[in-house]
CSV table of C-alpha atoms and ligand atoms in Angstrom, one decimal:
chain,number,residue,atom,x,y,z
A,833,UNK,CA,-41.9,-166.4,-26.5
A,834,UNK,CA,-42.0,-169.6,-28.3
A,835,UNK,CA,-40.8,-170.4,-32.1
A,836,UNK,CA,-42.7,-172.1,-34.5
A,837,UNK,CA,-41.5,-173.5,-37.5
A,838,UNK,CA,-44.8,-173.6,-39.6
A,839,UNK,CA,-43.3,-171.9,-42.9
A,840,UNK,CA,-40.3,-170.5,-44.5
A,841,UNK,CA,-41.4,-167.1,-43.4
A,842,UNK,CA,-40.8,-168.1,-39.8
A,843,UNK,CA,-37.1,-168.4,-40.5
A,844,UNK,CA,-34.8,-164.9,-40.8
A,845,UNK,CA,-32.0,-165.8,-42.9
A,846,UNK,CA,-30.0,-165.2,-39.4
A,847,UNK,CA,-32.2,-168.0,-38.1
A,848,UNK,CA,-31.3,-170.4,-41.3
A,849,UNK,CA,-27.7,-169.4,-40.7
A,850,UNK,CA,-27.7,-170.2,-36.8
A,851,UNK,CA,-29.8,-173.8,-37.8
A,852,UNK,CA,-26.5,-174.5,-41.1
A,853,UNK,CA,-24.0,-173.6,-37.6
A,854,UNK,CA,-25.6,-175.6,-35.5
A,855,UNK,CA,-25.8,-178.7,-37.9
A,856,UNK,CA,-22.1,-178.2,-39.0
A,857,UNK,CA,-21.4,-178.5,-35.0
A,858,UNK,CA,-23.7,-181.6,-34.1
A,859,UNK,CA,-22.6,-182.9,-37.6
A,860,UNK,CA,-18.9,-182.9,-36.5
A,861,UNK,CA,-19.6,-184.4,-33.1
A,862,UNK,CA,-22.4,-186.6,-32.5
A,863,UNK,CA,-22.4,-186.4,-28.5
A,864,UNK,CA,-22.1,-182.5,-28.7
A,865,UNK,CA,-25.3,-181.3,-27.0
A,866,UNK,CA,-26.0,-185.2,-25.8
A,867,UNK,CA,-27.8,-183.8,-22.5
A,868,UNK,CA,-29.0,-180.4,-23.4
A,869,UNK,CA,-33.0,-182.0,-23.9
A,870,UNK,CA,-32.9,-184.1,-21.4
A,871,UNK,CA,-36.4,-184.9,-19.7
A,872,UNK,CA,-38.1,-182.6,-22.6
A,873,UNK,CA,-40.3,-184.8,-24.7
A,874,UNK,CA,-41.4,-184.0,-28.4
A,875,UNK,CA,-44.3,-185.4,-30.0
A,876,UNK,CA,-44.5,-186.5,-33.8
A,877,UNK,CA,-48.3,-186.1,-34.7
A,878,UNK,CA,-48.3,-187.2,-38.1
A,879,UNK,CA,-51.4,-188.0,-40.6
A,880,UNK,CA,-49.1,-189.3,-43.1
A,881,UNK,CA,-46.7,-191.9,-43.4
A,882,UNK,CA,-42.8,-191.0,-43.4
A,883,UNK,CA,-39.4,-192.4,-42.9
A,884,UNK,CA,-36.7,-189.7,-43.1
A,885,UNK,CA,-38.6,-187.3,-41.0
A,886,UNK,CA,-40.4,-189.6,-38.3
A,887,UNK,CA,-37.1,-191.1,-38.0
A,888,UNK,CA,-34.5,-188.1,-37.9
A,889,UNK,CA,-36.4,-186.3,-35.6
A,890,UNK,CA,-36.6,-189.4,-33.2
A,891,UNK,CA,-33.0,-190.4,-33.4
A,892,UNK,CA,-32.1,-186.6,-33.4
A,893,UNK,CA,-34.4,-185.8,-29.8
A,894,UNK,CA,-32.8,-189.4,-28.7
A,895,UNK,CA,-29.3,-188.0,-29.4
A,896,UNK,CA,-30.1,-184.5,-27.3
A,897,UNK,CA,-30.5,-186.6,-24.1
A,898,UNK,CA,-34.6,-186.3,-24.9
A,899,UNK,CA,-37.4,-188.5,-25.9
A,900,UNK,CA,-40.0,-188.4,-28.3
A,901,UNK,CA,-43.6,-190.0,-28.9
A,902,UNK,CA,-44.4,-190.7,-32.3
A,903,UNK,CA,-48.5,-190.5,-32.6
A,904,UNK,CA,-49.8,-192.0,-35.9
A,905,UNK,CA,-53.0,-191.5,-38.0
A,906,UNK,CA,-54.6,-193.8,-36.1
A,907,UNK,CA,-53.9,-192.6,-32.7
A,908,UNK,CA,-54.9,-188.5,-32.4
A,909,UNK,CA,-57.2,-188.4,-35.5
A,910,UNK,CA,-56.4,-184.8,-35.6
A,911,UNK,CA,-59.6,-183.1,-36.3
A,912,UNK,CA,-61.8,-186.1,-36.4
A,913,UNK,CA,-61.9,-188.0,-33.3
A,914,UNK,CA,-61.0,-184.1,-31.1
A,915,UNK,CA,-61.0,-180.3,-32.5
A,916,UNK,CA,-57.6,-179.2,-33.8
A,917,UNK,CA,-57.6,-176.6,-31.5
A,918,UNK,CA,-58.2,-178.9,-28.5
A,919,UNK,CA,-55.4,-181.4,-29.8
A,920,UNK,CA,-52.9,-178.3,-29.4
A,921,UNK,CA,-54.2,-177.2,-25.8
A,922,UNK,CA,-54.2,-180.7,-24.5
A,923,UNK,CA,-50.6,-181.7,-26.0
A,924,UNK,CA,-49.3,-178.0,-24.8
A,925,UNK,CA,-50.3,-179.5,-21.3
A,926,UNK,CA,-47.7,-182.7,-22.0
A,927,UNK,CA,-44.8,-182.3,-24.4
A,928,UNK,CA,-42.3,-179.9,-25.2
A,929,UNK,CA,-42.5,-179.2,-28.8
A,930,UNK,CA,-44.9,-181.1,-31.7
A,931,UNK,CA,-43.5,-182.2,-35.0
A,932,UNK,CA,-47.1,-182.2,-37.5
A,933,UNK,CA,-47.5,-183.8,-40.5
A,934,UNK,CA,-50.9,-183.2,-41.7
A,935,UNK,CA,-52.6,-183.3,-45.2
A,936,UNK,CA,-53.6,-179.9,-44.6
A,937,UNK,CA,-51.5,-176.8,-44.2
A,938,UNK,CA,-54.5,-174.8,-42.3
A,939,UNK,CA,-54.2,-177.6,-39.6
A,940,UNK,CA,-50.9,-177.2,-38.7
A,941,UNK,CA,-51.1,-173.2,-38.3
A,942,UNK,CA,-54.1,-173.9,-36.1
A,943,UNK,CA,-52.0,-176.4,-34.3
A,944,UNK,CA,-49.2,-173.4,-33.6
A,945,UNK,CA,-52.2,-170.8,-32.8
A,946,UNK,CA,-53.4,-173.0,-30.1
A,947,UNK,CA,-50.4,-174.3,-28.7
A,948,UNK,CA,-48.1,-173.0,-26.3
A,949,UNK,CA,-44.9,-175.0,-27.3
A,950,UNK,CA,-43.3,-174.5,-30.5
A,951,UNK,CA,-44.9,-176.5,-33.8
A,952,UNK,CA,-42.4,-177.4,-36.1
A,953,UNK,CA,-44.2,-178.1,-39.8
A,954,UNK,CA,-42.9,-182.2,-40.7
A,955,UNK,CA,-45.0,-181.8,-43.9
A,956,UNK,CA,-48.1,-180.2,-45.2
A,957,UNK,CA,-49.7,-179.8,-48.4
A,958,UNK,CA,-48.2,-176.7,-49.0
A,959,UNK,CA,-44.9,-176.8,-47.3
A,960,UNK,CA,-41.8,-178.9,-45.9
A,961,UNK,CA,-39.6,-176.6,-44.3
A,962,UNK,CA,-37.4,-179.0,-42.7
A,963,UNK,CA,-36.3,-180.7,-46.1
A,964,UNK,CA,-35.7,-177.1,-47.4
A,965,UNK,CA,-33.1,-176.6,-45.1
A,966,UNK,CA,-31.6,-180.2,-45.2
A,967,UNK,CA,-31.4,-179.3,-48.8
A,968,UNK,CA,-29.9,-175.8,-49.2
A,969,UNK,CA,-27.4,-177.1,-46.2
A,970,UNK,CA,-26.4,-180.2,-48.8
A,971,UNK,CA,-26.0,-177.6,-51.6
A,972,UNK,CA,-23.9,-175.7,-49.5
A,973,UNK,CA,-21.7,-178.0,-48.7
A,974,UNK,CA,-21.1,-178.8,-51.8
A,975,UNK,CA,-20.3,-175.2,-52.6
A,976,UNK,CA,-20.8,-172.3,-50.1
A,977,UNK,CA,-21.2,-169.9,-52.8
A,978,UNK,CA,-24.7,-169.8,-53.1
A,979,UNK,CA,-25.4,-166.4,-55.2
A,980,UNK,CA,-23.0,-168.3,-58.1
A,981,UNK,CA,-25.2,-171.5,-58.2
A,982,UNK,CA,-27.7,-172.4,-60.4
A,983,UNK,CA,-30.8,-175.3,-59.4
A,984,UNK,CA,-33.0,-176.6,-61.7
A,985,UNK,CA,-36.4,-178.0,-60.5
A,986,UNK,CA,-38.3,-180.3,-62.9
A,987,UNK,CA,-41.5,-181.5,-62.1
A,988,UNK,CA,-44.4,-180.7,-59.8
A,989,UNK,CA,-44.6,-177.3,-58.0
A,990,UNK,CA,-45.5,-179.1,-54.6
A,991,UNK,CA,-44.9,-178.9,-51.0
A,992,UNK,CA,-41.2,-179.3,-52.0
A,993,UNK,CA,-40.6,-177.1,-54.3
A,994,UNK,CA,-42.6,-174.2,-52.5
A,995,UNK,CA,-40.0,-174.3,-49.9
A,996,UNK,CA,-37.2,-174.5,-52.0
A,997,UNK,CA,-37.9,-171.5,-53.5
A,998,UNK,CA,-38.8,-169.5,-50.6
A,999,UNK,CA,-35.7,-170.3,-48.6
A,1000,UNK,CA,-33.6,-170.1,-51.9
A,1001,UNK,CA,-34.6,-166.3,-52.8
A,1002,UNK,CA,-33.9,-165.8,-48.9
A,1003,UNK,CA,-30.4,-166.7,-49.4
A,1004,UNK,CA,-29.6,-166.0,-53.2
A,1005,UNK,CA,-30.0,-168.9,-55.2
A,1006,UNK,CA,-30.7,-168.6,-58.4
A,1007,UNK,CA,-33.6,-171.0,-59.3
A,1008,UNK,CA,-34.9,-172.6,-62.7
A,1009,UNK,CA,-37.8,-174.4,-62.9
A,1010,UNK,CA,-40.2,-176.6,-65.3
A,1011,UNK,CA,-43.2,-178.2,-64.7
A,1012,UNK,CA,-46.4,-178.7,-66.8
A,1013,UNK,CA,-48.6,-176.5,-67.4
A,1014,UNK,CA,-51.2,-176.6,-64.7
A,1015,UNK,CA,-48.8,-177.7,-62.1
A,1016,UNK,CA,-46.9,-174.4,-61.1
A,1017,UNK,CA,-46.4,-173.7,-57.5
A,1018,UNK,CA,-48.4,-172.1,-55.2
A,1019,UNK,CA,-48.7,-168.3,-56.8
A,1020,UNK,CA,-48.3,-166.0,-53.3
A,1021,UNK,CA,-45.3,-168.1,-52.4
A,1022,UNK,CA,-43.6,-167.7,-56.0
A,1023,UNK,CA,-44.7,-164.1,-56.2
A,1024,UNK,CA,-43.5,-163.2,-52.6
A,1025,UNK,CA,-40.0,-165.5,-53.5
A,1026,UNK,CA,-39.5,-163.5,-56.4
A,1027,UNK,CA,-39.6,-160.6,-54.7
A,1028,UNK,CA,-37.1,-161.5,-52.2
A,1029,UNK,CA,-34.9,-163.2,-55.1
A,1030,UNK,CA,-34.7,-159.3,-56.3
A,1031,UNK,CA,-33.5,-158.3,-53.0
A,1032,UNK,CA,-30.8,-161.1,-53.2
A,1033,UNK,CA,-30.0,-160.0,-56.3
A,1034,UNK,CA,-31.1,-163.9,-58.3
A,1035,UNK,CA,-33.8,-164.9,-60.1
A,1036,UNK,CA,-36.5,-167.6,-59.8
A,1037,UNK,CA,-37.4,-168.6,-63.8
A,1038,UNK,CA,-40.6,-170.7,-64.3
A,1039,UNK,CA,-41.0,-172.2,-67.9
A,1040,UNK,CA,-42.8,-175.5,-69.2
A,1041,UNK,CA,-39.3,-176.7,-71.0
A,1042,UNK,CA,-37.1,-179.2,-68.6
A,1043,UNK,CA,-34.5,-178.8,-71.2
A,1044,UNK,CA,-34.4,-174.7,-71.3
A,1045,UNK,CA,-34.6,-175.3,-67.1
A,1046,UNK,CA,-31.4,-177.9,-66.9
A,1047,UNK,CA,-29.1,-175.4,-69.1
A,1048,UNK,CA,-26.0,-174.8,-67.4
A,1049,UNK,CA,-27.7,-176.0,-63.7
A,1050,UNK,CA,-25.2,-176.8,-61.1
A,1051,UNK,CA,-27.3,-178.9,-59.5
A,1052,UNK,CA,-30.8,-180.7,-60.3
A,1053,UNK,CA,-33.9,-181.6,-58.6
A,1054,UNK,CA,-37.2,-183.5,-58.6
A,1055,UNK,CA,-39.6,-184.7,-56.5
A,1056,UNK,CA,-42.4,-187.2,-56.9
A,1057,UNK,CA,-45.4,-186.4,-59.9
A,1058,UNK,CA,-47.3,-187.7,-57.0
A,1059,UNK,CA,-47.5,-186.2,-53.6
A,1060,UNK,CA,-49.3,-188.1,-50.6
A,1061,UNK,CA,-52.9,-187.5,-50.9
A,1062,UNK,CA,-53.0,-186.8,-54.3
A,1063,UNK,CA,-53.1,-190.6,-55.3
A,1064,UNK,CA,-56.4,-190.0,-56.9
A,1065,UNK,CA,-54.9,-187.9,-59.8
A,1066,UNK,CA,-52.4,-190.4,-60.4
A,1067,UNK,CA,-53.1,-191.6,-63.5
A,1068,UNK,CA,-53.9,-187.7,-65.2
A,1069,UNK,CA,-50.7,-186.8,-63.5
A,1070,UNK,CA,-48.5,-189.6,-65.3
A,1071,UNK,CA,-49.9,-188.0,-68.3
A,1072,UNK,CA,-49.0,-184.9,-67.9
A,1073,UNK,CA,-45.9,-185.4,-66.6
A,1074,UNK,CA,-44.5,-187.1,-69.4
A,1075,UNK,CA,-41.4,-185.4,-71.0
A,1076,UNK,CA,-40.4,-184.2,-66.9
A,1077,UNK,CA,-38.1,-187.3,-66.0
A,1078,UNK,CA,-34.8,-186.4,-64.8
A,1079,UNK,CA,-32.5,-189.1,-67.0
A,1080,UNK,CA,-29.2,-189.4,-68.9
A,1081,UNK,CA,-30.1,-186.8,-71.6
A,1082,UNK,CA,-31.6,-184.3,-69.8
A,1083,UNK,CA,-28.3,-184.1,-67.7
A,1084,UNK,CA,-26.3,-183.5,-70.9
A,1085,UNK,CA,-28.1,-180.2,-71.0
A,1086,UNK,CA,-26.3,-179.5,-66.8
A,1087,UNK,CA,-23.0,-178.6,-66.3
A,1088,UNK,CA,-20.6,-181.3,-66.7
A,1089,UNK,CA,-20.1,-181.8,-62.7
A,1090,UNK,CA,-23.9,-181.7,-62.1
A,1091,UNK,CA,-25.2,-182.9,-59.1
A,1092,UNK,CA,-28.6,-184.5,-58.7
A,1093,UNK,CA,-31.1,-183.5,-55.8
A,1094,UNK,CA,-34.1,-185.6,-54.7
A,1095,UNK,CA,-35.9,-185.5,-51.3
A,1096,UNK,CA,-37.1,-188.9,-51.5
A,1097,UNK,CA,-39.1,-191.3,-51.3
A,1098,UNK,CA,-38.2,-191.4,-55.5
A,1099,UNK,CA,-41.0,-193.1,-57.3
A,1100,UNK,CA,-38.3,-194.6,-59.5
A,1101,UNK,CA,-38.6,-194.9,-63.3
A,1102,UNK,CA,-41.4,-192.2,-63.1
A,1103,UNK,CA,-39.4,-188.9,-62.2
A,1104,UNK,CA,-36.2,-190.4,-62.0
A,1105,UNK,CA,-34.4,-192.9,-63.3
A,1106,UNK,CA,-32.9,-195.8,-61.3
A,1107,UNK,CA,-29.5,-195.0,-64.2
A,1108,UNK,CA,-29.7,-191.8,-62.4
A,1109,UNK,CA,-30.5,-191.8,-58.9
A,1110,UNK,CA,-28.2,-194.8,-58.7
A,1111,UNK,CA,-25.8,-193.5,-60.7
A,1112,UNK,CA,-22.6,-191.1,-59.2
A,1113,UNK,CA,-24.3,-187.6,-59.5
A,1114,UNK,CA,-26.6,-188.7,-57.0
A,1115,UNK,CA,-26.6,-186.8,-53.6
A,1116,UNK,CA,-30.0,-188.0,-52.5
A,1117,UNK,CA,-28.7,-190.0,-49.6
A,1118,UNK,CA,-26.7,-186.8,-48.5
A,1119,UNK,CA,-29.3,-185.0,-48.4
A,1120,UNK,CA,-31.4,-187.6,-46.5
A,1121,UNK,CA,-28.4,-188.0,-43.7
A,1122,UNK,CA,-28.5,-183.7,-43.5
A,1123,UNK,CA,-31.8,-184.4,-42.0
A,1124,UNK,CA,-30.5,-185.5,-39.2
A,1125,UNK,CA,-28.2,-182.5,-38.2
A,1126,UNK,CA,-30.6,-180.4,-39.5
A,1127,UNK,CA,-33.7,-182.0,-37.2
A,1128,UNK,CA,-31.1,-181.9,-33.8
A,1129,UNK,CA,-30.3,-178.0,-35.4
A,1130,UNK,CA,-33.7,-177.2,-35.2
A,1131,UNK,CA,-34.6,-178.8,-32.1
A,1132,UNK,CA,-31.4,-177.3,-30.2
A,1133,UNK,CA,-32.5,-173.7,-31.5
A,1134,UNK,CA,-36.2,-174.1,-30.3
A,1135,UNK,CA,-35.5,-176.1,-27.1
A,1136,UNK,CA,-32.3,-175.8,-26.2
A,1137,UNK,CA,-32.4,-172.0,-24.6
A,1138,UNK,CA,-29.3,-170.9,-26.5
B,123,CP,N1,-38.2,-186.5,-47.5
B,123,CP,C1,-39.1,-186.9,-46.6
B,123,CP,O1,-39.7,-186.0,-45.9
B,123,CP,O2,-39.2,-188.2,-46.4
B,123,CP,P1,-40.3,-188.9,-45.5
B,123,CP,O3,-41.6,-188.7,-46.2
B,123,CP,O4,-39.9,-190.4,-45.5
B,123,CP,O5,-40.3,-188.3,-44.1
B,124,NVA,N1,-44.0,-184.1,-52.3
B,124,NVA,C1,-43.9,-185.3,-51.5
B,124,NVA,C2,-42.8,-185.1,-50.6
B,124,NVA,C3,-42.6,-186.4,-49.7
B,124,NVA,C4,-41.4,-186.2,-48.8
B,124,NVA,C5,-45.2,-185.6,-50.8
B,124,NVA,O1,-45.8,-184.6,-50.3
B,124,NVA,O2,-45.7,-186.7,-50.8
């Protein structure tokens, strides 16, 4: 049966520790693997526009021995110019696997419901998956003991943070986060995380102090005040925002060896300083490379018949 990877929920935490194994493997040896795709084609049907994840996942299918079609919001029109539903039949027919972007999340679950390959989720409204994992495999690389570690989240409860917190209550990390009031994350996710944080034994705090969230955190992250497609609130969000930048003297409230998270793009001097996300705490560009292993992980798990 095929795999999908439309949400958190579609991982098992022996599924999250097979992708980490995998990327330590193709992460130690880049030609490891270099045939086991090759003639599959996967198709990157994205409505918005991205760097790290277009890009990984290209170079990633490229370094598998397989090849990938990158189809831009101009080219499908998912659910404009043909049905959603019709988009997944028809693609089924072609490629081997479909990496969506999409503004919204209902699209991409109607992409997996009607397709008979597996849909991996680049990015929806609601949820990036494949950044979640890139991220909890940085933090664990810095330090495997995940249950003893603290993350504070400051800022917006987006797409970003939803998935952080769903994958960290899978595997025990104890999250803090801050963001206005108004701007929490999505309320099943954070009430279904919690309940898997109590099964893990950690806790997920939410609170509307950034300085009460940094206390004592082992590591730090933010993500842009505002998300693709949200453009319109812009000017209400800078607002409301203010007081949530990740600088120099909310890290005095971290631990001393802090390290700073960011998924990038950085809207820089809004969230985040340039001092900071230039500045040696930074692990932003780690967690950007992790993509990589992370994407060939993935793609060797849902394609690769092992
Ligand atoms: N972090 C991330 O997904 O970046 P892109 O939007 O550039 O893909
Ligand atoms: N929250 C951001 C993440 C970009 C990778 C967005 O959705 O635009």
């Amino acid at each position: 049966m095929k795999k999908d990877i439309v949400s958190i929920d579609d991982l098992s935490v022996k599924d999250i520790e097979k992708i980490f194994k995998l990327a330590d493997e193709v992460r130690a040896d880049k030609k490891k693997f270099e045939n086991l795709l090759s003639r599959k084609s996967l198709g990157l049907l994205f409505q918005k526009p991205s760097n790290r994840t277009r890009v990984s996942f290209e170079v990633g299918m490229t370094q598998l021995g397989g090849h990938s079609i990158y189809l831009g919001p101009d080219d499908i029109k998912l659910g404009e110019r043909e049905a959603v539903k019709d988009v997944a039949r028809v693609l089924s027919k072609y490629l081997d696997c479909i990496v969506a972007r999409t503004y919204s999340h209902n699209d991409i679950v109607e992409l997996s419901e009607f397709s008979s390959i597996p849909v991996i989720n680049g990015l929806s409204d609601l949820m990036h998956p494949c950044q979640a994992l890139s991220d909890v495999y940085t933090i664990r690389d810095k330090n495997p003991a995940l249950k003893s570690i603290k993350l504070a989240y400051i800022g917006d409860g987006n797409n970003v943070l939803n998935s952080l917190i769903a994958m960290g209550s899978k595997l025990g990390l104890y999250i803090s986060i801050a963001t206005p009031k108004g701007y929490e994350p999505n309320r099943e996710i954070l009430n279904a995380s919690q309940k898997y944080a109590g099964i893990s034994g950690v806790r997920i705090e939410l609170s509307n102090d950034p300085y009460k969230a940094s206390k004592d955190a082992d590591f730090i992250y933010t993500d842009v005040w505002t998300s693709m497609g949200k453009e319109h609130e812009r000017k209400i969000r800078l607002k409301a925002f203010k007081g949530f930048q990740i600088n120099a003297d909310l890290l005095t409230k971290c631990k001393k060896d802090c390290l700073v998270m960011h998924c990038l793009p950085a809207h820089r001097q809004e969230e985040i300083t340039d001092e900071v996300l230039d500045g040696p705490k930074a692990i932003v560009f780690e967690q950007a490379e992790n993509r990589l292993y992370i994407q060939k992980a993935i793609l060797i798990m849902l394609l690769g018949g092992k």
